[in-house]
Short mmCIF file of C-alpha atoms in Angstrom, two decimals:
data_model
loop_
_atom_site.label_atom_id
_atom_site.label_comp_id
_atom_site.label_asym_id
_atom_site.label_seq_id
_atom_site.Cartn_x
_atom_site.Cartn_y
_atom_site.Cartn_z
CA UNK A 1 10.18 -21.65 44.13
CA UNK A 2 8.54 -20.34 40.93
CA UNK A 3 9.18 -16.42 39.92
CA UNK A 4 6.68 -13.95 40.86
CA UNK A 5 5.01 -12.38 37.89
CA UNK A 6 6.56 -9.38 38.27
CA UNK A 7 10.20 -10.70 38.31
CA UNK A 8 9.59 -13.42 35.46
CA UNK A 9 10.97 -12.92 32.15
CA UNK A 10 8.81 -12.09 29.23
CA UNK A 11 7.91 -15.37 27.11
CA UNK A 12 8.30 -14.95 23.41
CA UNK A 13 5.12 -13.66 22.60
CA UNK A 14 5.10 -11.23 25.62
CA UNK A 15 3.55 -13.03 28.82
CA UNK A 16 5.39 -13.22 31.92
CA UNK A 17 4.29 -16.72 32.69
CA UNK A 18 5.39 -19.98 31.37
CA UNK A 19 4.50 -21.09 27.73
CA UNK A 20 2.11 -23.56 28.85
CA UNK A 21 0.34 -21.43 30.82
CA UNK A 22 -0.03 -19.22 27.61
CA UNK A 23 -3.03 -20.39 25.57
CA UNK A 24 -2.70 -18.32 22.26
CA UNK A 25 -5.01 -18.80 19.20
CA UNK A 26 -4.02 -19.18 15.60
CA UNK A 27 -6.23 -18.32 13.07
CA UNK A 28 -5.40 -20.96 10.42
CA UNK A 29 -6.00 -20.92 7.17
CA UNK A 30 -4.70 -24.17 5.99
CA UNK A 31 -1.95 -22.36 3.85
CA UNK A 32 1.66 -22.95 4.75
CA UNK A 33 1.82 -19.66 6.58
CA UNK A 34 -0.50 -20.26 9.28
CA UNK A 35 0.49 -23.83 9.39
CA UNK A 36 4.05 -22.71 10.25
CA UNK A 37 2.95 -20.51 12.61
CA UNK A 38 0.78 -23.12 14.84
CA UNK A 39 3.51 -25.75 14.56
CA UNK A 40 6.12 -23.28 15.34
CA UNK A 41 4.21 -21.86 18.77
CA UNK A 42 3.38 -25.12 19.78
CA UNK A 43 6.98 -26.45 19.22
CA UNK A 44 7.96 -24.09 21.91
CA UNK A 45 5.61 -24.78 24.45
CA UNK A 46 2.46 -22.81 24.00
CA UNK A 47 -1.26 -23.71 24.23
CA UNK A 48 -2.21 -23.93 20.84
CA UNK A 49 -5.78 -23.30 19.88
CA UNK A 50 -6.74 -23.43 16.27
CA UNK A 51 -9.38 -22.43 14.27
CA UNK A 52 -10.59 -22.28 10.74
CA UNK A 53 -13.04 -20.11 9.50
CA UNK A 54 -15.62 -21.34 7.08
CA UNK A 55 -16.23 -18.14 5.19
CA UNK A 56 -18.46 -19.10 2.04
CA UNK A 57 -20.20 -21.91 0.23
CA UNK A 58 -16.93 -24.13 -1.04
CA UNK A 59 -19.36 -26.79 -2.96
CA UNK A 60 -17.55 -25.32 -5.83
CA UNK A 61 -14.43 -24.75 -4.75
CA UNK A 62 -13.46 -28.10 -3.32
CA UNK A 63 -11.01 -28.35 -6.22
CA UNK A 64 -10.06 -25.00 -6.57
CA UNK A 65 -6.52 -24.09 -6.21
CA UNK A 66 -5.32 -21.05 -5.14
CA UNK A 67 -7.86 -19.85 -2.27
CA UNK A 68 -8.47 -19.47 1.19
CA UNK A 69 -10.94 -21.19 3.59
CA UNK A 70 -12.77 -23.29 1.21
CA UNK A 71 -12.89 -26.92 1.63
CA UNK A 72 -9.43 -28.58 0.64
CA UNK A 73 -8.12 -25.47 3.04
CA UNK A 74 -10.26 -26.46 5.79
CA UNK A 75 -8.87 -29.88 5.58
CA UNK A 76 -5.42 -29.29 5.62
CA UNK A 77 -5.41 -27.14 8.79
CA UNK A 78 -7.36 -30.20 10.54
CA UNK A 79 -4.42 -32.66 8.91
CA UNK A 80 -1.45 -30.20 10.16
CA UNK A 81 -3.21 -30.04 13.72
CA UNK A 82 -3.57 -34.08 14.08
CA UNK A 83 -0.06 -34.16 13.06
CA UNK A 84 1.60 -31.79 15.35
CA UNK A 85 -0.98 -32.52 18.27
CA UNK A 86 -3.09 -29.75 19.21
CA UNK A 87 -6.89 -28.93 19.21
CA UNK A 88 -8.28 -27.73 15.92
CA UNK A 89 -12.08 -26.29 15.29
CA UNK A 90 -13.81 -25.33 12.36
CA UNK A 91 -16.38 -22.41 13.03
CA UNK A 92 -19.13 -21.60 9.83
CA UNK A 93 -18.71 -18.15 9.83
CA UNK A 94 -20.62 -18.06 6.03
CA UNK A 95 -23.56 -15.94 7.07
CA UNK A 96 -20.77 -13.25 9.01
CA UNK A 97 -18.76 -13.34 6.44
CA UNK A 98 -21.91 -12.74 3.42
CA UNK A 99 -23.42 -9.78 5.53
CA UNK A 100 -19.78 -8.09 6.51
CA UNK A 101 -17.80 -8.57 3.10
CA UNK A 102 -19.65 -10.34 0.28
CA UNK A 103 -22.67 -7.90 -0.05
CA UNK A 104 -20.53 -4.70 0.92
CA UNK A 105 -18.05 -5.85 -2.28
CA UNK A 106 -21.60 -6.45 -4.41
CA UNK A 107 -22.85 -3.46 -3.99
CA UNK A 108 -19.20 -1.37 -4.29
CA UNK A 109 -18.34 -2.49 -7.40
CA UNK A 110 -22.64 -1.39 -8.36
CA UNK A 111 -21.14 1.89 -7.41
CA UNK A 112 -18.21 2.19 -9.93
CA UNK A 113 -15.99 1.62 -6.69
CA UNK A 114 -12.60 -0.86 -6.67
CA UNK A 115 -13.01 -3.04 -3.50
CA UNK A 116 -10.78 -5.19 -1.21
CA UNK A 117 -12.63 -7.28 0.55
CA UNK A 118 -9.74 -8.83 1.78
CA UNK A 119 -9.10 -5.82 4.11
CA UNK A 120 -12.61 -6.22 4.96
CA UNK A 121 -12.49 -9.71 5.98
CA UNK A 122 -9.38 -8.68 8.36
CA UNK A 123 -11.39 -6.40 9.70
CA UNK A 124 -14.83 -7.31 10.13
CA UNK A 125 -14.55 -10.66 10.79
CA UNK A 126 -11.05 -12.66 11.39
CA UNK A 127 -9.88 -9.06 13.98
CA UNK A 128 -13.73 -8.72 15.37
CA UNK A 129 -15.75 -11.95 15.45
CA UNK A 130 -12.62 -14.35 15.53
CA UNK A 131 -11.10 -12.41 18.05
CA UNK A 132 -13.66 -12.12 19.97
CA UNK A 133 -14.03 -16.16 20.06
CA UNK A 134 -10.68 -16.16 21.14
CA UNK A 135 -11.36 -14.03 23.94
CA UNK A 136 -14.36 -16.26 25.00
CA UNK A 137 -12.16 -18.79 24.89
CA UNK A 138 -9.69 -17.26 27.39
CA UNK A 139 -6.90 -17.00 24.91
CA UNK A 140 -4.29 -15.02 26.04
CA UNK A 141 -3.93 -13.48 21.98
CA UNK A 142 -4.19 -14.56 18.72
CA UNK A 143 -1.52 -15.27 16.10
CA UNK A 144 -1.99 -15.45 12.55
CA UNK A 145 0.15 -15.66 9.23
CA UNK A 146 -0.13 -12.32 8.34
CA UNK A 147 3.70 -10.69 6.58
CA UNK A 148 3.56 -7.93 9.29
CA UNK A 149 5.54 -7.04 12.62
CA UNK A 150 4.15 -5.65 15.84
CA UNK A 151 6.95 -3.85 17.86
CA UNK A 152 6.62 -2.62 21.30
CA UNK A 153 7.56 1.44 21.74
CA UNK A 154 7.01 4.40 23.95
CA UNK A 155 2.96 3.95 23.85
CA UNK A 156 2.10 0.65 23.37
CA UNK A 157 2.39 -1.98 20.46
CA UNK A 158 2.69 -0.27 17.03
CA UNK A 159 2.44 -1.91 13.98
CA UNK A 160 5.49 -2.05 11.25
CA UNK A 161 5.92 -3.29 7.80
CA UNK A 162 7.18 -6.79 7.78
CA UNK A 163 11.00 -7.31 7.60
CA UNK A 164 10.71 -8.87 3.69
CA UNK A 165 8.74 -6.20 1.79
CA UNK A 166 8.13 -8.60 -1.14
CA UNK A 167 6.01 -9.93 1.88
CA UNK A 168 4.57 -7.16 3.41
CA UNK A 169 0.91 -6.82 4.12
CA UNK A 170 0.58 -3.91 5.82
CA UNK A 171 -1.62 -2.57 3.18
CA UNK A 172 -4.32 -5.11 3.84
CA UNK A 173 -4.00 -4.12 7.46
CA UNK A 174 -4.19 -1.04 8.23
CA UNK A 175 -7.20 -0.82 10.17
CA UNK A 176 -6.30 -3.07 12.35
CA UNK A 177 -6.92 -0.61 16.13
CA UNK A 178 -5.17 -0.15 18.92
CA UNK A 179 -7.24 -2.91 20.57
CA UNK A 180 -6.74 -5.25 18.40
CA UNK A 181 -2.75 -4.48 18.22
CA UNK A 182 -2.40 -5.47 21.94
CA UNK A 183 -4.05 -9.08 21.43
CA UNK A 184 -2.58 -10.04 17.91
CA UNK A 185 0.51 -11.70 17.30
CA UNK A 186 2.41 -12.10 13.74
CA UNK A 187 5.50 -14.58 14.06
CA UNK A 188 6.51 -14.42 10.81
CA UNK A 189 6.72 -10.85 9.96
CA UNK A 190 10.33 -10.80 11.29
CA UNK A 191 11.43 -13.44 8.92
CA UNK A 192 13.56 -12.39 5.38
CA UNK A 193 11.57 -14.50 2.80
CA UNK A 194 9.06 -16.73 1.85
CA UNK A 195 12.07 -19.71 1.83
CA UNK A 196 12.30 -18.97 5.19
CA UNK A 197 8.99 -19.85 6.34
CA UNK A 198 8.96 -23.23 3.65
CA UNK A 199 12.30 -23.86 5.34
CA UNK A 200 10.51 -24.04 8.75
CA UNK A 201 7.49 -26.07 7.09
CA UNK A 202 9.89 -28.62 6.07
CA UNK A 203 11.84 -28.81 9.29
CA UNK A 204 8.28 -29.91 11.52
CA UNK A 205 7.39 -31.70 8.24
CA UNK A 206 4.08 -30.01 7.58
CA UNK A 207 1.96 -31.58 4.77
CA UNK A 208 1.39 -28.20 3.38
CA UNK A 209 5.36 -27.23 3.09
CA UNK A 210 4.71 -27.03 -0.96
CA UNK A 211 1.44 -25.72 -0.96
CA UNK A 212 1.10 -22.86 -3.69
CA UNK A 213 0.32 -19.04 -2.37
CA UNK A 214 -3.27 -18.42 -2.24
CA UNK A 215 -3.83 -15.91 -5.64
CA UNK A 216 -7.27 -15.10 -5.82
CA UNK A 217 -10.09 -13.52 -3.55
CA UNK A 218 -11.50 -16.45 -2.16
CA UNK A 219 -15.00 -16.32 -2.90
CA UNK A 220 -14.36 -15.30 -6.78
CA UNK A 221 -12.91 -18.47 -8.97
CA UNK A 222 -10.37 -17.36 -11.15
CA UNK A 223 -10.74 -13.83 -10.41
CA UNK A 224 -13.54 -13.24 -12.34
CA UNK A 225 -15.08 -10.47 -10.60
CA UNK A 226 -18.14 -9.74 -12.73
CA UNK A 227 -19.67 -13.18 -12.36
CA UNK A 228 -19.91 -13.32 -9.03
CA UNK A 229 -21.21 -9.57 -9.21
CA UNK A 230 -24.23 -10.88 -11.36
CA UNK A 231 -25.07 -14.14 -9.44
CA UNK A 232 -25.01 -11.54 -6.38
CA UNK A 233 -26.98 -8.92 -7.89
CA UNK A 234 -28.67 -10.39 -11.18
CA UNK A 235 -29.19 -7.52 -13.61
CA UNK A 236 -25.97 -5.91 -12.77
CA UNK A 237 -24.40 -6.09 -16.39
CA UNK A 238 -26.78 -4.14 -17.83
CA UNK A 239 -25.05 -2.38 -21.22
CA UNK A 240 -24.12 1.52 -21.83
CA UNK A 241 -22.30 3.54 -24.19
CA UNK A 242 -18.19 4.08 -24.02
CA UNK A 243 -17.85 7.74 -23.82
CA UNK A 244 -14.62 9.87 -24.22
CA UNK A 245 -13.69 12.64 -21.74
CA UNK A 246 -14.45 14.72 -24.71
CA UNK A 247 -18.35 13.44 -25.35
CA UNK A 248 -17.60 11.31 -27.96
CA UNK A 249 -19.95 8.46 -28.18
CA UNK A 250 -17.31 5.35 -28.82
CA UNK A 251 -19.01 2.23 -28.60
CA UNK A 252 -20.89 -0.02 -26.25
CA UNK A 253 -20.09 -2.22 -23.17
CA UNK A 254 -21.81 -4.96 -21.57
CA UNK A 255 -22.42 -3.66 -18.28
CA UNK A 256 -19.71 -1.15 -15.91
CA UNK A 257 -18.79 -4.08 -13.54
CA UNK A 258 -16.38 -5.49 -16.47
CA UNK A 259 -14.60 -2.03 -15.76
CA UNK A 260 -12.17 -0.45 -13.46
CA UNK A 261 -10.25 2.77 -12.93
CA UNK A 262 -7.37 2.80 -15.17
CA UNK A 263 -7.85 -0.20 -17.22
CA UNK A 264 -6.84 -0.14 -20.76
CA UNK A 265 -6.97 -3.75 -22.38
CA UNK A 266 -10.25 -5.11 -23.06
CA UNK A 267 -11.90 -1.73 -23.72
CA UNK A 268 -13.56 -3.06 -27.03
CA UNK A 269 -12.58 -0.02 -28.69
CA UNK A 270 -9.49 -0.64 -30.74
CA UNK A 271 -8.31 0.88 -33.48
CA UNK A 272 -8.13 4.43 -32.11
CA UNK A 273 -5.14 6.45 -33.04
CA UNK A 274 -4.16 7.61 -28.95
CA UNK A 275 -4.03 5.04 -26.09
CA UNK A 276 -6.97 5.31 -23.68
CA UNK A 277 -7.93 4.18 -20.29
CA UNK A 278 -11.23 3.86 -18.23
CA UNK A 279 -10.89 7.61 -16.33
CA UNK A 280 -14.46 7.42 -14.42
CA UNK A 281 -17.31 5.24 -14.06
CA UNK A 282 -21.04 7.14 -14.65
CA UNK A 283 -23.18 3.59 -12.82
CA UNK A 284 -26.37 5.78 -13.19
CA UNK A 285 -25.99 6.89 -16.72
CA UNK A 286 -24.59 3.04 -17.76
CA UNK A 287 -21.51 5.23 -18.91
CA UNK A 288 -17.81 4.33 -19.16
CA UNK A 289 -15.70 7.39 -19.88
CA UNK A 290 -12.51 6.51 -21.26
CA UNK A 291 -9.42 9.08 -21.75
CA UNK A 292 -5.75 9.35 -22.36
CA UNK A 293 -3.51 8.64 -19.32
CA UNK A 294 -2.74 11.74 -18.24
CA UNK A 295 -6.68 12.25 -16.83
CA UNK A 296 -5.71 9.37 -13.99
CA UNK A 297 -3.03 11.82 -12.80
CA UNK A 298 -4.64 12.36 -9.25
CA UNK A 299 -3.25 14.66 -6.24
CA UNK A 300 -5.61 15.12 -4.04
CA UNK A 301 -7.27 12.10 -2.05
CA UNK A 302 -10.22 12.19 0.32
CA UNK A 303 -10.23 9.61 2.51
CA UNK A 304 -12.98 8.45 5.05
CA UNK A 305 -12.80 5.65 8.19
CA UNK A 306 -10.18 6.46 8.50
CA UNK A 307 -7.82 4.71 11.31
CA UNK A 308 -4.82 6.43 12.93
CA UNK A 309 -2.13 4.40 14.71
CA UNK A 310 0.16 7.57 15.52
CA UNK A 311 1.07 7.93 18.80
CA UNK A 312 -0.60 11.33 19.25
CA UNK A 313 -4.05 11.78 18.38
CA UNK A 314 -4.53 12.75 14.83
CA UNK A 315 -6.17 16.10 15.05
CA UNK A 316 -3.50 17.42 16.94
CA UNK A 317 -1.73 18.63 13.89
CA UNK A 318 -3.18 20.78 10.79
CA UNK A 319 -0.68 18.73 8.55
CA UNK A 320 1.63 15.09 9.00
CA UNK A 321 4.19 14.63 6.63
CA UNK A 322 3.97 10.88 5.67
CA UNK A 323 4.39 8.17 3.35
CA UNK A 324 1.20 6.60 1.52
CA UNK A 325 -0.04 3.58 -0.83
CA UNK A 326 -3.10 4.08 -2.80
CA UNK A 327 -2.39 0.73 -3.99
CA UNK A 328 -1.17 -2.75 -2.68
CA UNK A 329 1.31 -2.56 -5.88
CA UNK A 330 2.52 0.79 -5.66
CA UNK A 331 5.32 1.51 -3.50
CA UNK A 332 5.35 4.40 -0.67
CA UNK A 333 5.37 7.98 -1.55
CA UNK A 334 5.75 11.15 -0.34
CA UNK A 335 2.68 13.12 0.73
CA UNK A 336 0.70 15.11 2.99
CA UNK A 337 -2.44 14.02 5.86
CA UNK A 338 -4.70 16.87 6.30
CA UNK A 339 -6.95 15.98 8.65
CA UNK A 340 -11.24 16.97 8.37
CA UNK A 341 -11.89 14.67 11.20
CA UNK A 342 -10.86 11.82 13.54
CA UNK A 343 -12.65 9.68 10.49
CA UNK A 344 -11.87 12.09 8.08
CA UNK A 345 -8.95 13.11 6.24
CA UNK A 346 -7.55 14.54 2.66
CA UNK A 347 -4.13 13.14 1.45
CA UNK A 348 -2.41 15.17 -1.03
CA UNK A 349 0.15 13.70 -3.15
CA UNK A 350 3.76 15.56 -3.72
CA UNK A 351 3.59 13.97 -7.30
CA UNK A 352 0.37 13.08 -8.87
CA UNK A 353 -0.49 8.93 -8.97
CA UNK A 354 -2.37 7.68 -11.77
CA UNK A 355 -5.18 5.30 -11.23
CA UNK A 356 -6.48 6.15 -7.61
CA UNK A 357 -9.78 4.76 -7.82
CA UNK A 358 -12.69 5.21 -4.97
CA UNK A 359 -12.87 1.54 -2.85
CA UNK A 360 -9.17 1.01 -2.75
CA UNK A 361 -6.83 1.87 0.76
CA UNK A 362 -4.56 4.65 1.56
CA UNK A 363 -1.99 3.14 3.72
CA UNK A 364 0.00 5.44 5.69
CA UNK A 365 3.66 5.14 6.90
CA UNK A 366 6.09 6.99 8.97
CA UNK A 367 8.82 9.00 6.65
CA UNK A 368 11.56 7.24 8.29
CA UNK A 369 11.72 3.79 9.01
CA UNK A 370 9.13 0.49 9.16
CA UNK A 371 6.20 2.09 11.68
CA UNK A 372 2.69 1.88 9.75
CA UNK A 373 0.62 5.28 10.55
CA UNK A 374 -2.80 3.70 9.95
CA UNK A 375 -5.08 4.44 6.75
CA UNK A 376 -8.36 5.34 4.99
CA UNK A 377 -10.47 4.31 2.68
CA UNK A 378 -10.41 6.50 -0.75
CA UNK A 379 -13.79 8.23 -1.26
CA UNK A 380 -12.76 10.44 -3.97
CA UNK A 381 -9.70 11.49 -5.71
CA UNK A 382 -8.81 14.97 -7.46
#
């Protein structure tokens, strides 16, 4: 006689009913992560579902290396599903995926802002609208690639940085809600390295095994920002004047989208006796100001939409003591969450971090151990 559900053990992804009674999506991107991660669940039983998103026009990038969802991508996941023998889709998300993260980035980087539409794309599409298909399609939850762990404690799923933190992505996930937590799945946040997951590529003999890493935002070829920026939004380069901090008028520059927060190479003013870096973007005056290091010294961050994974809710304290990234490169550090709001919060820093630059993520983490907190994004910094 089979087990009653209530008596049956839990299945590896958390289902007390057999694995082929488990239909689970995986969002595939035709990258060896993903790829792993299909062959791997359907390996042990499961019933795989997966899916590739077409995100933007890949005329151009059909030869591209290095990016996600464009056409050689989207042909690989269909080549790694014939070969291990389960259903594969494509859905054209383009028009989603334009409307929720293309035009958003546009008009962020119009704003002197530093974007990551790859947060974005998590987000507002892959852990809304993809999620949602996989719900229509009675999916029991949805597995991706993603470097991150979900762990099961006293309230629920939380969500913890990935055993390898080379690997982590926890920054790029942090908005991810409680919702979402309890339907997503990430098998390979548990494993020590990248060689671990190739190892596994090899062993089911996946065509993608060697792929490279994807490098670049998808829809911007060799990570040339401002292009893009004008084909979007023609007129956008429009020139100004380089300004120090001081007033000094110190040259010109061809439009503020070829400029970030803290950026020092490139500035077109050289010979200058003291080493300076873009401090603040002026969009409606045309102005880059430009000042010595110390200026990017920030230790105060306001933070809005902002998402809170604690277990109690976050206005229930004046203060948390936690660790945050204002960057996906900068390691964790000390600070303190003030919350204004449930959407709302200032972050101040116990020492100051250069560079924190409106558009980017504060990630927040638990002092002790692996548990991600949640996040905002940076508004302002002071």
């Amino acid at each position: 006689m089979p087990l009653d559900s209530a008596t049956r053990p839990l299945n590896s992804l958390g289902f007390a009913k057999p694995e082929a009674e488990t239909r689970v999506l995986v969002a595939m991107s035709g990258g060896v992560d993903s790829s792993v991660v299909a062959a791997q669940l359907a390996e042990e039983g499961y019933d795989v579902v997966g899916i590739t998103l077409q995100l933007y026009d890949h005329g151009a990038a059909l030869a591209k290396k290095g990016a996600c969802c464009a056409g050689r991508d989207i042909h690989d996941a269909r080549r790694v599903a014939e070969q291990v023998g389960f259903p594969h889709y494509v859905l054209d998300y383009e028009n989603a995926f334009r409307e929720a993260v293309i035009e958003e980035f546009a008009d962020a980087y119009l704003a002197g802002a530093t974007p990551v539409p790859c947060i974005r794309c998590n987000e507002r599409v892959k852990f809304r609208d993809l999620l949602e298909t996989a719900r229509e399609l009675d999916a029991d939850c949805m597995a991706t690639g993603h470097y991150i762990r979900r762990m099961i404690g006293a309230q629920g799923p939380e969500l913890h940085r990935a055993a390898d933190p080379a690997r982590d992505q926890s920054y790029f996930l942090f908005s991810t809600t409680r919702e979402q937590l309890d339907f997503l799945r990430f098998p390979l946040g548990g494993l020590p390295d990248k060689a671990a997951t190739r190892a596994l590529a090899a062993k089911y003999g996946l065509p993608v095994a060697d792929k490279p890493d994807s490098q670049d935002i998808c829809f911007v070829p060799e990570g040339n920002y401002a292009a893009v920026i004008e084909k979007l939004r023609p007129g956008a380069a429009d020139p100004g004047e380089i300004v120090h901090a001081d007033g000094r008028v110190l040259g010109e520059h061809e439009g503020v989208i070829h400029y970030t927060i803290g950026q020092r190479r490139g500035l077109g003013i050289g010979g200058l006796a003291e080493p300076l870096y873009v401090v603040r973007l002026d969009v409606d005056a045309r102005r880059v100001i430009v000042g010595p290091k110390e200026l990017l010294a920030t230790r105060l961050v306001h933070l809005g939409e902002v998402n809170w994974l604690g277990d109690a809710p976050i206005g229930t304290r004046a203060e948390w003591p936690v660790l945050v990234r204002v960057r996906s490169t900068r390691p964790p550090r000390e600070a303190i969450l003030r919350p204004v709001s449930e959407r709302e919060a200032v972050v101040e820093l116990l020492a100051p971090e250069e560079g924190v630059s409106p558009g980017q993520a504060c990630v927040f983490y638990e002092t002790e151990g692996t548990r991600v907190l949640g996040g905002g994004w940076i508004r302002a910094g002071g």
